mmCIF file of C-alpha atoms and ligand atoms in Angstrom:
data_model
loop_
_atom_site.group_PDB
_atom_site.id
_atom_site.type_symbol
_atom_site.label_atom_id
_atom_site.label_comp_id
_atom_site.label_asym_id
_atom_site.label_seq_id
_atom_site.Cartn_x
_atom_site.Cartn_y
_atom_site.Cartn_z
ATOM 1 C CA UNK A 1 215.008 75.759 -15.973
ATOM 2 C CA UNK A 2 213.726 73.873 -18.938
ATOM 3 C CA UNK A 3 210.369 74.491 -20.324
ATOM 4 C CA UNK A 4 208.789 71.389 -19.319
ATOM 5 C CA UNK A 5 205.167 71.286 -18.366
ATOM 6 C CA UNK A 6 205.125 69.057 -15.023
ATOM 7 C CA UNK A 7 201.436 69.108 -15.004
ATOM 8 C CA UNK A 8 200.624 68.206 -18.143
ATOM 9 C CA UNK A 9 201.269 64.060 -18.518
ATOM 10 C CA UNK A 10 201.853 61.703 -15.353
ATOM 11 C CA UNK A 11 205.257 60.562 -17.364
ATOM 12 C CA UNK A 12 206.249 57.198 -16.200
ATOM 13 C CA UNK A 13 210.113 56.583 -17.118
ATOM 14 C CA UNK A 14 210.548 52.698 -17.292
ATOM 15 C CA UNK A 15 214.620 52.037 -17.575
ATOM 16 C CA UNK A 16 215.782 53.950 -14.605
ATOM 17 C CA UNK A 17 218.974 52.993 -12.968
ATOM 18 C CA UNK A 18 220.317 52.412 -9.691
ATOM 19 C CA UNK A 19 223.873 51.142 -8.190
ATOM 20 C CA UNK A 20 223.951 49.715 -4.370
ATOM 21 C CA UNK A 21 226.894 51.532 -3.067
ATOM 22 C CA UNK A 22 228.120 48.516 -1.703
ATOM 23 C CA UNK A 23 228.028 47.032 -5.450
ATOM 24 C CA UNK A 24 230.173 50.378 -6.680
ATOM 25 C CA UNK A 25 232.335 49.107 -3.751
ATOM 26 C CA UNK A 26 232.824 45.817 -4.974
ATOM 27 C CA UNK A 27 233.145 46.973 -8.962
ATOM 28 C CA UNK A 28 235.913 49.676 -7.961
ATOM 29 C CA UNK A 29 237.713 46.261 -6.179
ATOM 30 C CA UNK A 30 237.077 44.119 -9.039
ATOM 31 C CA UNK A 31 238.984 46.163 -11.606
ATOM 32 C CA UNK A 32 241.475 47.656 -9.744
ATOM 33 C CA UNK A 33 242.627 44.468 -8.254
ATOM 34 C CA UNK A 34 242.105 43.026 -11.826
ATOM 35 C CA UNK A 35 240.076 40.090 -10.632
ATOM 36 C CA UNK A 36 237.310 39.803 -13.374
ATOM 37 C CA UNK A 37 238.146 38.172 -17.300
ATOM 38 C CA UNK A 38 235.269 40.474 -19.338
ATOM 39 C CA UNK A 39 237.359 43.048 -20.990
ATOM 40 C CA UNK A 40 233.389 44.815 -21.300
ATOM 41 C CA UNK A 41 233.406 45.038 -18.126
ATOM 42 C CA UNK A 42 236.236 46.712 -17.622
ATOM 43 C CA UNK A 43 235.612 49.033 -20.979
ATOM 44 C CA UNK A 44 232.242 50.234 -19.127
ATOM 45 C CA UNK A 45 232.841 50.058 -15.055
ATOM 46 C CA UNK A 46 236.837 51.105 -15.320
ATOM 47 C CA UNK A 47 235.275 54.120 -17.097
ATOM 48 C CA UNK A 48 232.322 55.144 -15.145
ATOM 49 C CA UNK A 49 234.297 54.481 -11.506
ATOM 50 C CA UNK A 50 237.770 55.233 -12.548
ATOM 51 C CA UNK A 51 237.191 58.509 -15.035
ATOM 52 C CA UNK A 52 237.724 62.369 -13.694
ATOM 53 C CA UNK A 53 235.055 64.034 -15.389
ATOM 54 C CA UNK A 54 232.272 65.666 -13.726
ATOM 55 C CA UNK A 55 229.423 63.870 -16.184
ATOM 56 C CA UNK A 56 230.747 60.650 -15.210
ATOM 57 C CA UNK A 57 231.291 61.271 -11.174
ATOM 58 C CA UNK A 58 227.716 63.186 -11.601
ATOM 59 C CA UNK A 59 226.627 59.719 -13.483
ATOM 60 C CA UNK A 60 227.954 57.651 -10.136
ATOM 61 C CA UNK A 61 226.854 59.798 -7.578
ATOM 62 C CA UNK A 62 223.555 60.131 -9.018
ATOM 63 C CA UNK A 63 222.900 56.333 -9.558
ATOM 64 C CA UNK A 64 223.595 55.623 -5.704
ATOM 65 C CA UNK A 65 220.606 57.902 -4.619
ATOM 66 C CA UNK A 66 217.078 56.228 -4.471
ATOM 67 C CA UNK A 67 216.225 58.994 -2.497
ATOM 68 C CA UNK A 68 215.593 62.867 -2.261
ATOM 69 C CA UNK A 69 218.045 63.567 -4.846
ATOM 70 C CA UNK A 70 216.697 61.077 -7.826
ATOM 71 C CA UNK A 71 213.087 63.162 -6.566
ATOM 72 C CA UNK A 72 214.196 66.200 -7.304
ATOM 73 C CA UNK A 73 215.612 65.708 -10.551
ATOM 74 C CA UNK A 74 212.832 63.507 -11.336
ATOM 75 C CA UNK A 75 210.799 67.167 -10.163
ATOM 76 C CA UNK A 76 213.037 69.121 -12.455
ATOM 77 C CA UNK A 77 211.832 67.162 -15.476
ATOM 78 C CA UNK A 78 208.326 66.426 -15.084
ATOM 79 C CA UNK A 79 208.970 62.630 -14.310
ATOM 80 C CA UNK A 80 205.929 61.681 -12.238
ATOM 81 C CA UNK A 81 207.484 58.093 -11.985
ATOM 82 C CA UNK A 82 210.261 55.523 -11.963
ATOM 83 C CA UNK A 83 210.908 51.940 -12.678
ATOM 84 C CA UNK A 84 214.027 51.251 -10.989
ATOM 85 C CA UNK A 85 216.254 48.377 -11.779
ATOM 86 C CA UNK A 86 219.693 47.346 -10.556
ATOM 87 C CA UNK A 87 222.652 48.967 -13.082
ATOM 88 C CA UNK A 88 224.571 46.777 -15.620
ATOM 89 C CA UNK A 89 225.319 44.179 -15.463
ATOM 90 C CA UNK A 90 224.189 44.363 -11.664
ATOM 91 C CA UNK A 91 224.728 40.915 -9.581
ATOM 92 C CA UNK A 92 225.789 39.033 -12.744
ATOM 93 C CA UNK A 93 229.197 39.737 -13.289
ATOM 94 C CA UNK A 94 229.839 38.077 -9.814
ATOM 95 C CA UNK A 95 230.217 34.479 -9.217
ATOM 96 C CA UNK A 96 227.210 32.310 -9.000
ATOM 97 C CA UNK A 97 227.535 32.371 -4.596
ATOM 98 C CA UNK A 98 228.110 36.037 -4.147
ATOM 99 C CA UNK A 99 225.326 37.118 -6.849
ATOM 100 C CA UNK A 100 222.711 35.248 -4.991
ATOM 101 C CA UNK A 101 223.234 36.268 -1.631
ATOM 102 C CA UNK A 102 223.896 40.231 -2.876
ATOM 103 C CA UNK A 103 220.682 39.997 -5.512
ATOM 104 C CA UNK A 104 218.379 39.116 -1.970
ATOM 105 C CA UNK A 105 220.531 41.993 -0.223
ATOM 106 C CA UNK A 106 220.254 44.470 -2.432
ATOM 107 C CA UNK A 107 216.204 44.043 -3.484
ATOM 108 C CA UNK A 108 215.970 44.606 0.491
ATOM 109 C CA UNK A 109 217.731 47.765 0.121
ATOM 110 C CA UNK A 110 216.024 48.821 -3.409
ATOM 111 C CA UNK A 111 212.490 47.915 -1.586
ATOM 112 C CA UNK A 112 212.702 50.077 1.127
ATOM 113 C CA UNK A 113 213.723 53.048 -0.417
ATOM 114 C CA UNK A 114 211.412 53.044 -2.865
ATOM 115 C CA UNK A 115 208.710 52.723 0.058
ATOM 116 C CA UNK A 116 209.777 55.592 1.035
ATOM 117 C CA UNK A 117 208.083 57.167 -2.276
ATOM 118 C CA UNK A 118 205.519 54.959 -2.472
ATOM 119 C CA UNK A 119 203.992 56.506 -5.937
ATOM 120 C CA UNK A 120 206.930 58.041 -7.107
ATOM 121 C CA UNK A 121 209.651 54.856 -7.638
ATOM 122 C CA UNK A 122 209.265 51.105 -8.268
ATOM 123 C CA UNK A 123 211.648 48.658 -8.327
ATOM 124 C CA UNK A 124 212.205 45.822 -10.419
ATOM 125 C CA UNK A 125 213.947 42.886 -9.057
ATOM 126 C CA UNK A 126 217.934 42.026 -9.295
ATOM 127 C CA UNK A 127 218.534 37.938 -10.107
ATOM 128 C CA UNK A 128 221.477 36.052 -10.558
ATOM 129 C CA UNK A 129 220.865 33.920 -13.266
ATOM 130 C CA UNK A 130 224.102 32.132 -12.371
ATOM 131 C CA UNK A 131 221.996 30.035 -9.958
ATOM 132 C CA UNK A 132 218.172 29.985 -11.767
ATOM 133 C CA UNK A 133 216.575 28.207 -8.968
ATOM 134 C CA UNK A 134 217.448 30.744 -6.249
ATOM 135 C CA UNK A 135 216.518 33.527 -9.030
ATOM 136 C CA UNK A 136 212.901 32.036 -9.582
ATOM 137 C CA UNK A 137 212.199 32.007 -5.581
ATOM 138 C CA UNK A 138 214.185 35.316 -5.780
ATOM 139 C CA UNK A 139 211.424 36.831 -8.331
ATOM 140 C CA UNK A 140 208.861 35.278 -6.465
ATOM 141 C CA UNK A 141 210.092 36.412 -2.903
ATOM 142 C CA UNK A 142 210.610 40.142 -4.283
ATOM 143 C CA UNK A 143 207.179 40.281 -6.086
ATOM 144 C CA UNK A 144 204.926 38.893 -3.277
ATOM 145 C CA UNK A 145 206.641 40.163 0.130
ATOM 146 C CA UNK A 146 208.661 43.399 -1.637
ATOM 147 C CA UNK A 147 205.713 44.709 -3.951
ATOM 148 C CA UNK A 148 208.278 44.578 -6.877
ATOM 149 C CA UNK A 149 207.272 45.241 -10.337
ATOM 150 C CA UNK A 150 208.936 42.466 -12.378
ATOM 151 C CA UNK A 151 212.804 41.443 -12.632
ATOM 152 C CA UNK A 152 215.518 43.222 -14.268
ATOM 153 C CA UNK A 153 217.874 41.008 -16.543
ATOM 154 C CA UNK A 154 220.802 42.705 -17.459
ATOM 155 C CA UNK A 155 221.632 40.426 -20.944
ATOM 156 C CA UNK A 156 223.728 37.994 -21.187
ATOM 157 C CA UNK A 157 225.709 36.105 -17.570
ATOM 158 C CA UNK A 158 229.202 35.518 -18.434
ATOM 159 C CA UNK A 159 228.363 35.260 -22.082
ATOM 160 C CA UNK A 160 225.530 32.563 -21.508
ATOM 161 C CA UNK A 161 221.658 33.535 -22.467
ATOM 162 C CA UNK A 162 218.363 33.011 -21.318
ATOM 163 C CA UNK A 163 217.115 30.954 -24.434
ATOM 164 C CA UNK A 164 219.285 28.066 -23.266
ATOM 165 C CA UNK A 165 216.645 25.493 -20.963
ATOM 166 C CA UNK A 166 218.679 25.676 -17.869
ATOM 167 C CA UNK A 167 217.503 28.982 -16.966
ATOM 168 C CA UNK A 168 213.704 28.475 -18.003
ATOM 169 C CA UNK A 169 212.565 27.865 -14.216
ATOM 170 C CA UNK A 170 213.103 32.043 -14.286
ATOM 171 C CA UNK A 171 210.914 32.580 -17.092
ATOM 172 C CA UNK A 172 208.326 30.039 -15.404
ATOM 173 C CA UNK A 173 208.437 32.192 -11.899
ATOM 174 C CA UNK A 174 207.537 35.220 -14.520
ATOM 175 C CA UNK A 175 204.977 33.923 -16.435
ATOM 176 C CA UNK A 176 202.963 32.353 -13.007
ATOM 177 C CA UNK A 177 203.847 35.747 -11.385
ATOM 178 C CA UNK A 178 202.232 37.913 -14.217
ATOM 179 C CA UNK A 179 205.165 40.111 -14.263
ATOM 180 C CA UNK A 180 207.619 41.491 -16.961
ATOM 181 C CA UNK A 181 211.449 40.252 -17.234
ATOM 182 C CA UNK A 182 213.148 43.566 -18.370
ATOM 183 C CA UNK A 183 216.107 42.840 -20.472
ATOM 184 C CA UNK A 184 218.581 45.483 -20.392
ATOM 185 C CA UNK A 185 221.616 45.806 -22.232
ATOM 186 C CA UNK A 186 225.115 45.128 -21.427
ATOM 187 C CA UNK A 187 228.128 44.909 -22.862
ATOM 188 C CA UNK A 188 228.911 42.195 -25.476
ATOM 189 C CA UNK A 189 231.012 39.218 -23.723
ATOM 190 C CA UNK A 190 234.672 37.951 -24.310
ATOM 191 C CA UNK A 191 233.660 35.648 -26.923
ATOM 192 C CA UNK A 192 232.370 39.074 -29.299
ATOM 193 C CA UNK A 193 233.729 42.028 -28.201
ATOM 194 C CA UNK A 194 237.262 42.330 -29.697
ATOM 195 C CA UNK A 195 235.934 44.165 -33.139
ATOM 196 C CA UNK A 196 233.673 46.271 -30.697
ATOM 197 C CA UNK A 197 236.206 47.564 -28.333
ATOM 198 C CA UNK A 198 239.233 48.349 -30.452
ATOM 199 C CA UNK A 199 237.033 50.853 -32.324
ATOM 200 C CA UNK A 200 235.026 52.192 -29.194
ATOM 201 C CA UNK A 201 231.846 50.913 -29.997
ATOM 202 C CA UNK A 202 231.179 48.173 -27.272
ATOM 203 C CA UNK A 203 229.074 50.405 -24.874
ATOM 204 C CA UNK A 204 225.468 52.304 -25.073
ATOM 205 C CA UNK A 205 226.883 53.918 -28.581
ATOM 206 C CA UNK A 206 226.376 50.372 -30.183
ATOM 207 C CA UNK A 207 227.253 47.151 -28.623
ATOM 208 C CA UNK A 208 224.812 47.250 -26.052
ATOM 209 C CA UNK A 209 221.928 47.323 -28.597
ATOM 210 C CA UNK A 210 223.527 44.447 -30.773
ATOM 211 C CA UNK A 211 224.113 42.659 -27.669
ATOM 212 C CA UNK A 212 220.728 42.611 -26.486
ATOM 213 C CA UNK A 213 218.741 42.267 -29.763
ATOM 214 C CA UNK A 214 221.056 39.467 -30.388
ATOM 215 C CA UNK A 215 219.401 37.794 -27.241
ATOM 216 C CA UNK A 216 216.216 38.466 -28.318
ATOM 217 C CA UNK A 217 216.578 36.891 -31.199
ATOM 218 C CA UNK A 218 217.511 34.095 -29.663
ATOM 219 C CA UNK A 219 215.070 33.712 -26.965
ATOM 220 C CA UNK A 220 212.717 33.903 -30.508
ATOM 221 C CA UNK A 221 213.629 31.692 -32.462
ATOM 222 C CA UNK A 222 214.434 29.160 -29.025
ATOM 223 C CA UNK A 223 210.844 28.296 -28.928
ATOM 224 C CA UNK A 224 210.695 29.857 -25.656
ATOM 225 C CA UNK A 225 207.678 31.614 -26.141
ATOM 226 C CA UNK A 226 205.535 28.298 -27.397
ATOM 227 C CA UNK A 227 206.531 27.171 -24.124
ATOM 228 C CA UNK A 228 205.537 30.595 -21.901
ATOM 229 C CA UNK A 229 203.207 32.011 -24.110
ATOM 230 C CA UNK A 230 202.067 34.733 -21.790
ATOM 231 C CA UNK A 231 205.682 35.829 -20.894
ATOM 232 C CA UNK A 232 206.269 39.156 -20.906
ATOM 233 C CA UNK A 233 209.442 40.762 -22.074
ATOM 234 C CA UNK A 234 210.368 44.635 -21.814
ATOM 235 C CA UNK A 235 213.654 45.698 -23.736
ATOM 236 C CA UNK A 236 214.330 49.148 -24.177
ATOM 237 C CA UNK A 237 215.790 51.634 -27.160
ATOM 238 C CA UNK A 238 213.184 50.887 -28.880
ATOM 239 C CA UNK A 239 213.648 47.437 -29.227
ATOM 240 C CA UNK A 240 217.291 47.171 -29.710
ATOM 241 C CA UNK A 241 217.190 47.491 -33.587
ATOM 242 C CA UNK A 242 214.795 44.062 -33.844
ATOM 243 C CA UNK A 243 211.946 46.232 -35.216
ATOM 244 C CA UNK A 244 213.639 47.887 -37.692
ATOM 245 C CA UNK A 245 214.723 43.831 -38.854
ATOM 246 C CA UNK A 246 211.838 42.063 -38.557
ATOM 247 C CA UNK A 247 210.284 41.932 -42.431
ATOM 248 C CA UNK A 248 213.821 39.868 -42.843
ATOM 249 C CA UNK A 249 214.143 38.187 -39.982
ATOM 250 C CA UNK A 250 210.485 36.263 -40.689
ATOM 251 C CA UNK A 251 211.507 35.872 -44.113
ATOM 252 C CA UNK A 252 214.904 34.035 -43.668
ATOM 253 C CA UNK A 253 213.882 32.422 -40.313
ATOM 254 C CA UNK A 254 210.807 30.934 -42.606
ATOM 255 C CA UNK A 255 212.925 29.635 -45.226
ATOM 256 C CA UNK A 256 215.604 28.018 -42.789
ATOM 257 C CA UNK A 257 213.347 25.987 -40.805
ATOM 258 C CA UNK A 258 211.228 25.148 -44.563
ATOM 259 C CA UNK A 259 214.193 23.855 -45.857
ATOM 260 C CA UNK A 260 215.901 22.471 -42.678
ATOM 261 C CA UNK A 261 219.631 24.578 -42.912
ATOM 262 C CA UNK A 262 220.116 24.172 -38.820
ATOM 263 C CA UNK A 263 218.989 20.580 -36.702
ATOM 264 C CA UNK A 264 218.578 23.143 -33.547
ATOM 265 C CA UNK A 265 216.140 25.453 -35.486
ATOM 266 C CA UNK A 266 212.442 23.816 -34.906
ATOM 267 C CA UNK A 267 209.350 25.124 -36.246
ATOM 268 C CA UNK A 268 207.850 27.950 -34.134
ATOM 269 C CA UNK A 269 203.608 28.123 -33.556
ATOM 270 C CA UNK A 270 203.959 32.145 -34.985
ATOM 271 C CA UNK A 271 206.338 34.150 -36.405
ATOM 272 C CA UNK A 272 209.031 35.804 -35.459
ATOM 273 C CA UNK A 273 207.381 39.305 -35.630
ATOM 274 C CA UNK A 274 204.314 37.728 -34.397
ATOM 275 C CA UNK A 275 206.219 36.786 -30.958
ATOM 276 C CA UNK A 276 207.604 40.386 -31.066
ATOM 277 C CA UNK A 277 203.852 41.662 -30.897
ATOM 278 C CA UNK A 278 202.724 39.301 -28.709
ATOM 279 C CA UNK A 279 205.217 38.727 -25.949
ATOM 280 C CA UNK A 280 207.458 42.055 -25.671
ATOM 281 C CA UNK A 281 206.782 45.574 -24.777
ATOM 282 C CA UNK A 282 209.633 48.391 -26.208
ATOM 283 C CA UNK A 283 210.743 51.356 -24.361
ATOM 284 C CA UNK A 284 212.032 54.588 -26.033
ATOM 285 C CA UNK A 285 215.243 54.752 -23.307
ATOM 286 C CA UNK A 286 217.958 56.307 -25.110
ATOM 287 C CA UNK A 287 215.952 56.913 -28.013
ATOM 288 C CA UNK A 288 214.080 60.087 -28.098
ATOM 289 C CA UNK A 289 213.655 60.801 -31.644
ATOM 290 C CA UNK A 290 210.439 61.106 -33.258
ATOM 291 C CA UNK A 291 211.058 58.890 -36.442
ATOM 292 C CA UNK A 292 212.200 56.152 -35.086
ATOM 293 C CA UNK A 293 209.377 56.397 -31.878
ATOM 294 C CA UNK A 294 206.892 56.617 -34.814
ATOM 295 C CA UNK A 295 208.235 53.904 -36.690
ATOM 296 C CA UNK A 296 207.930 51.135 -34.555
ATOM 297 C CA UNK A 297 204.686 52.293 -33.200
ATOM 298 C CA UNK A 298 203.624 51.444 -36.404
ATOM 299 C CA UNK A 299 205.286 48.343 -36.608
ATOM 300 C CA UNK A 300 204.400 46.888 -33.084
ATOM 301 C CA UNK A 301 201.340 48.665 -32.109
ATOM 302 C CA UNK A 302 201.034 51.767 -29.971
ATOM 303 C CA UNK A 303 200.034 50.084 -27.207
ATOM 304 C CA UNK A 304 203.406 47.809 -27.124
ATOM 305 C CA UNK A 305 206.106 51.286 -27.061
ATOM 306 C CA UNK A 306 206.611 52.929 -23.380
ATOM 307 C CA UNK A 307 208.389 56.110 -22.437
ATOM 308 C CA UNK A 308 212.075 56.117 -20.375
ATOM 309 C CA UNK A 309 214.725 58.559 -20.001
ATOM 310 C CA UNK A 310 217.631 56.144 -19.193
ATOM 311 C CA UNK A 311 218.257 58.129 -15.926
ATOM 312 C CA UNK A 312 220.938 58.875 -14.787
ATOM 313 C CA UNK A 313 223.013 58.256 -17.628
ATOM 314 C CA UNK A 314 220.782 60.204 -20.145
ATOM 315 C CA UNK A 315 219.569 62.724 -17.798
ATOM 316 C CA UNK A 316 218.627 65.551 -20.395
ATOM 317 C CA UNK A 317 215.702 67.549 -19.949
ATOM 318 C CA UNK A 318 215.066 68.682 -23.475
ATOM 319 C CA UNK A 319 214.586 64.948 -24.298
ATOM 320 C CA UNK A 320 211.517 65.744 -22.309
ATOM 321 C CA UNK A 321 210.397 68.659 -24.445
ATOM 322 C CA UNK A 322 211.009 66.716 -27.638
ATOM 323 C CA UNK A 323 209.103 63.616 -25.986
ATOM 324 C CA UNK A 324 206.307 66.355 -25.663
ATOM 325 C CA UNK A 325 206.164 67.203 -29.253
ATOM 326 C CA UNK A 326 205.995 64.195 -30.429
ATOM 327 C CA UNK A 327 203.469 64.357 -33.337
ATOM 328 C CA UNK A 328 200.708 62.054 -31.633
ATOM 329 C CA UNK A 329 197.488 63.196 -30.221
ATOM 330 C CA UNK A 330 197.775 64.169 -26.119
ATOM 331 C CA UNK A 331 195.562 60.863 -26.149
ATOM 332 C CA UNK A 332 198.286 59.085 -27.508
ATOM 333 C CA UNK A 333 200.858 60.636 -25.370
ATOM 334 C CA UNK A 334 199.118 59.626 -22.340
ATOM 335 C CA UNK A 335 199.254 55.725 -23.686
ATOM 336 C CA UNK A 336 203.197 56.500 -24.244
ATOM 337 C CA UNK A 337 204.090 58.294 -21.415
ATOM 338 C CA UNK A 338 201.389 56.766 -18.640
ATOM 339 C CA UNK A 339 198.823 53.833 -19.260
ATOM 340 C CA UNK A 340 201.181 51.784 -21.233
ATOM 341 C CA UNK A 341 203.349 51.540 -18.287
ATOM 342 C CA UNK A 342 200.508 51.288 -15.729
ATOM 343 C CA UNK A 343 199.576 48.127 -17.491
ATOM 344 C CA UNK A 344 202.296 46.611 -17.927
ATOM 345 C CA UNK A 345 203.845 46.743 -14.550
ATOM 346 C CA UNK A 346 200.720 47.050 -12.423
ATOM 347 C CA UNK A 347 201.114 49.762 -11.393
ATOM 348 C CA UNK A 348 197.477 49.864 -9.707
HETATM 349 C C1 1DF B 401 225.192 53.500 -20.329
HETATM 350 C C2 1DF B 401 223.934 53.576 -20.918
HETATM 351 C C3 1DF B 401 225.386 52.661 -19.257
HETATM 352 C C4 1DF B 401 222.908 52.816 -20.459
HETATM 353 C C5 1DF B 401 224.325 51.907 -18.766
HETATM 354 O O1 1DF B 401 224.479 51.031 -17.741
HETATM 355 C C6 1DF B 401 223.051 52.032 -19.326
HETATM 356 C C7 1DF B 401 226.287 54.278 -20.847
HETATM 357 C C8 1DF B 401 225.758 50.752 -17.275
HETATM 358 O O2 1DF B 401 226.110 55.472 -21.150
HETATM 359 O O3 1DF B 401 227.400 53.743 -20.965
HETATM 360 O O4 1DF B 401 222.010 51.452 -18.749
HETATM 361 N N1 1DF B 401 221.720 52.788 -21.217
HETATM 362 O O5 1DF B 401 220.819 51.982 -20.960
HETATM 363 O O6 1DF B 401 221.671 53.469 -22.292
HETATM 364 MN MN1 MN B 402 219.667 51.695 -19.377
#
């Protein structure tokens, strides 16, 4: 047993996973039957479904249970809470028909286990972008009659992103919702990956993160967030790198709009770091390492960075003692681990 204290912070992990065994189902079909052009896709799912090692089959097995199993382990590491979202890329690697009709099935599914647990796990919301209409009434139907917490993006859909107006009725549904979009990683699409994959670096180790801060760039500098100024945006490992970029990003972003390199890139109303404080929320999935948790305290705000383990696939329970020793006050810890959270996805 690990020397966690269980009693000593309410920690609220916000990037939690969980696979519908129906959609492990259809992934194991997908590959072997060789029916889906994303060579990520393959790279990630043909290892997690098709590999013989126990931390992988653990991994699966682990990510189907919403249940007594994900409690206990949750027990075992002093985890007093989940957010739960749908595993990447979740609905969106299907066509447009099939992720709509699953997204609706499997928030059913999510829902009700989670009600079983009732202040243990909370689920965020599966869309299929594919079809943003049926993925705004989607949010809406899973937030007002399912109690969910927000929706769960999983990056980019078949290598198209959110900045682009066509899926903007989603981001509307949010915004008049009040609830987070979570934007969680996946792996980079066709049109990027080669120079990833032939070195092994297309997956959590690195493409995921330059993958997703790549779309959070570009939801930035889209103007999206003139238009929705009170959308909310949670990405997690600590912001994808964007933090760590922003003195430069402002800088260069100023001085292409001032001198007009681009015809697509319009003036923005604030900054690109300004957008970064006002609109998005960080989580430390995958990240549990003091400097880097201290850094972009600093550079967001304290109030703007949220604990997550990444469970299952980072299931480590001395991430949970170092998360403890953080040097911050136990006040502070209690904004990182609890009321951060409880704000931002209502918890109540
Ligand atoms: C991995 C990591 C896979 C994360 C994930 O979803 C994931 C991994 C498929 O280890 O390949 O959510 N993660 O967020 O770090
Ligand atoms: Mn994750």
């Amino acid at each position: 047993m690990s020397g966690i204290d269980a009693q000593r912070f309410r920690r609220i992990a916000t990037e939690e996973a969980w696979a519908p065994s129906d959609m492990i189902r259809r992934y194991r079909g997908l590959i072997s039957e060789n029916k889906v052009d994303d060579p990520g896709f393959r790279s990630l799912m043909g290892y997690f479904l098709f590999n013989e090692s126990p931390v992988t089959k653990g991994v699966v097995e682990r990510l189907q249970d919403a249940g007594e199993r994900r409690i206990a382990d949750m027990d075992a590491t002093g985890i007093a809470k989940q957010i739960i979202g749908i595993t990447s890329p979740g609905v969106q690697i299907f066509d447009a028909d099939t992720a709509t009709r699953l997204s609706v099935e499997y928030n059913d599914e999510l829902a009700e286990a989670c009600r079983r647990y009732p202040d243990r796990l909370y689920p965020l919301a599966a869309i299929a972008p594919q079809d943003p209409k049926h993925a705004a009434a989607e949010l809406e139907r899973a937030v007002t009659r399912l109690g969910m917490k927000g929706a769960i993006v999983n990056s980019h859909t078949h290598g198209e992103y959110l900045d682009d107006e066509r899926f903007w009725d989603i981001f509307a549904a949010a915004e008049a919702l009040d609830v987070p979009v979570y934007i969680h990683p996946q792996t980079p699409p066709k049109s990027m990956i080669a120079p990833f994959l032939d070195r092994g670096l297309d997956s959590a180790v690195y493409g995921f993160g330059v993958e997703t801060g790549l779309h959070m760039l570009r939801l930035i500098v889209s103007g999206v967030f003139d238009r929705f100024p009170k959308l909310s945006v949670v990405v997690g490992h600590l912001g994808e790198g964007i933090p760590f970029w922003l003195y430069r990003v402002d800088f260069f972003h100023a001085r292409i709009v001032k001198t007009k390199r681009y015809e697509k890139v319009k003036p923005l109303e604030l900054t690109p770091s300004e957008y970064m404080r006002r609109n998005f929320h960080v989580t430390s999935s995958g990240m549990p390492w003091a400097p880097a948790i201290l850094y972009v305290r600093q550079v967001l705000g304290a109030d703007r960075v949220m604990y997550a383990m990444d469970y299952p696939y980072q299931y480590v329970p001395e991430e949970v003692e170092a998360m403890d020793a953080l040097p911050i006050s136990d006040d502070e810890k209690v904004e990182f681990y609890e009321t951060n959270a409880t704000r931002v996805f209502k918890l109540g």
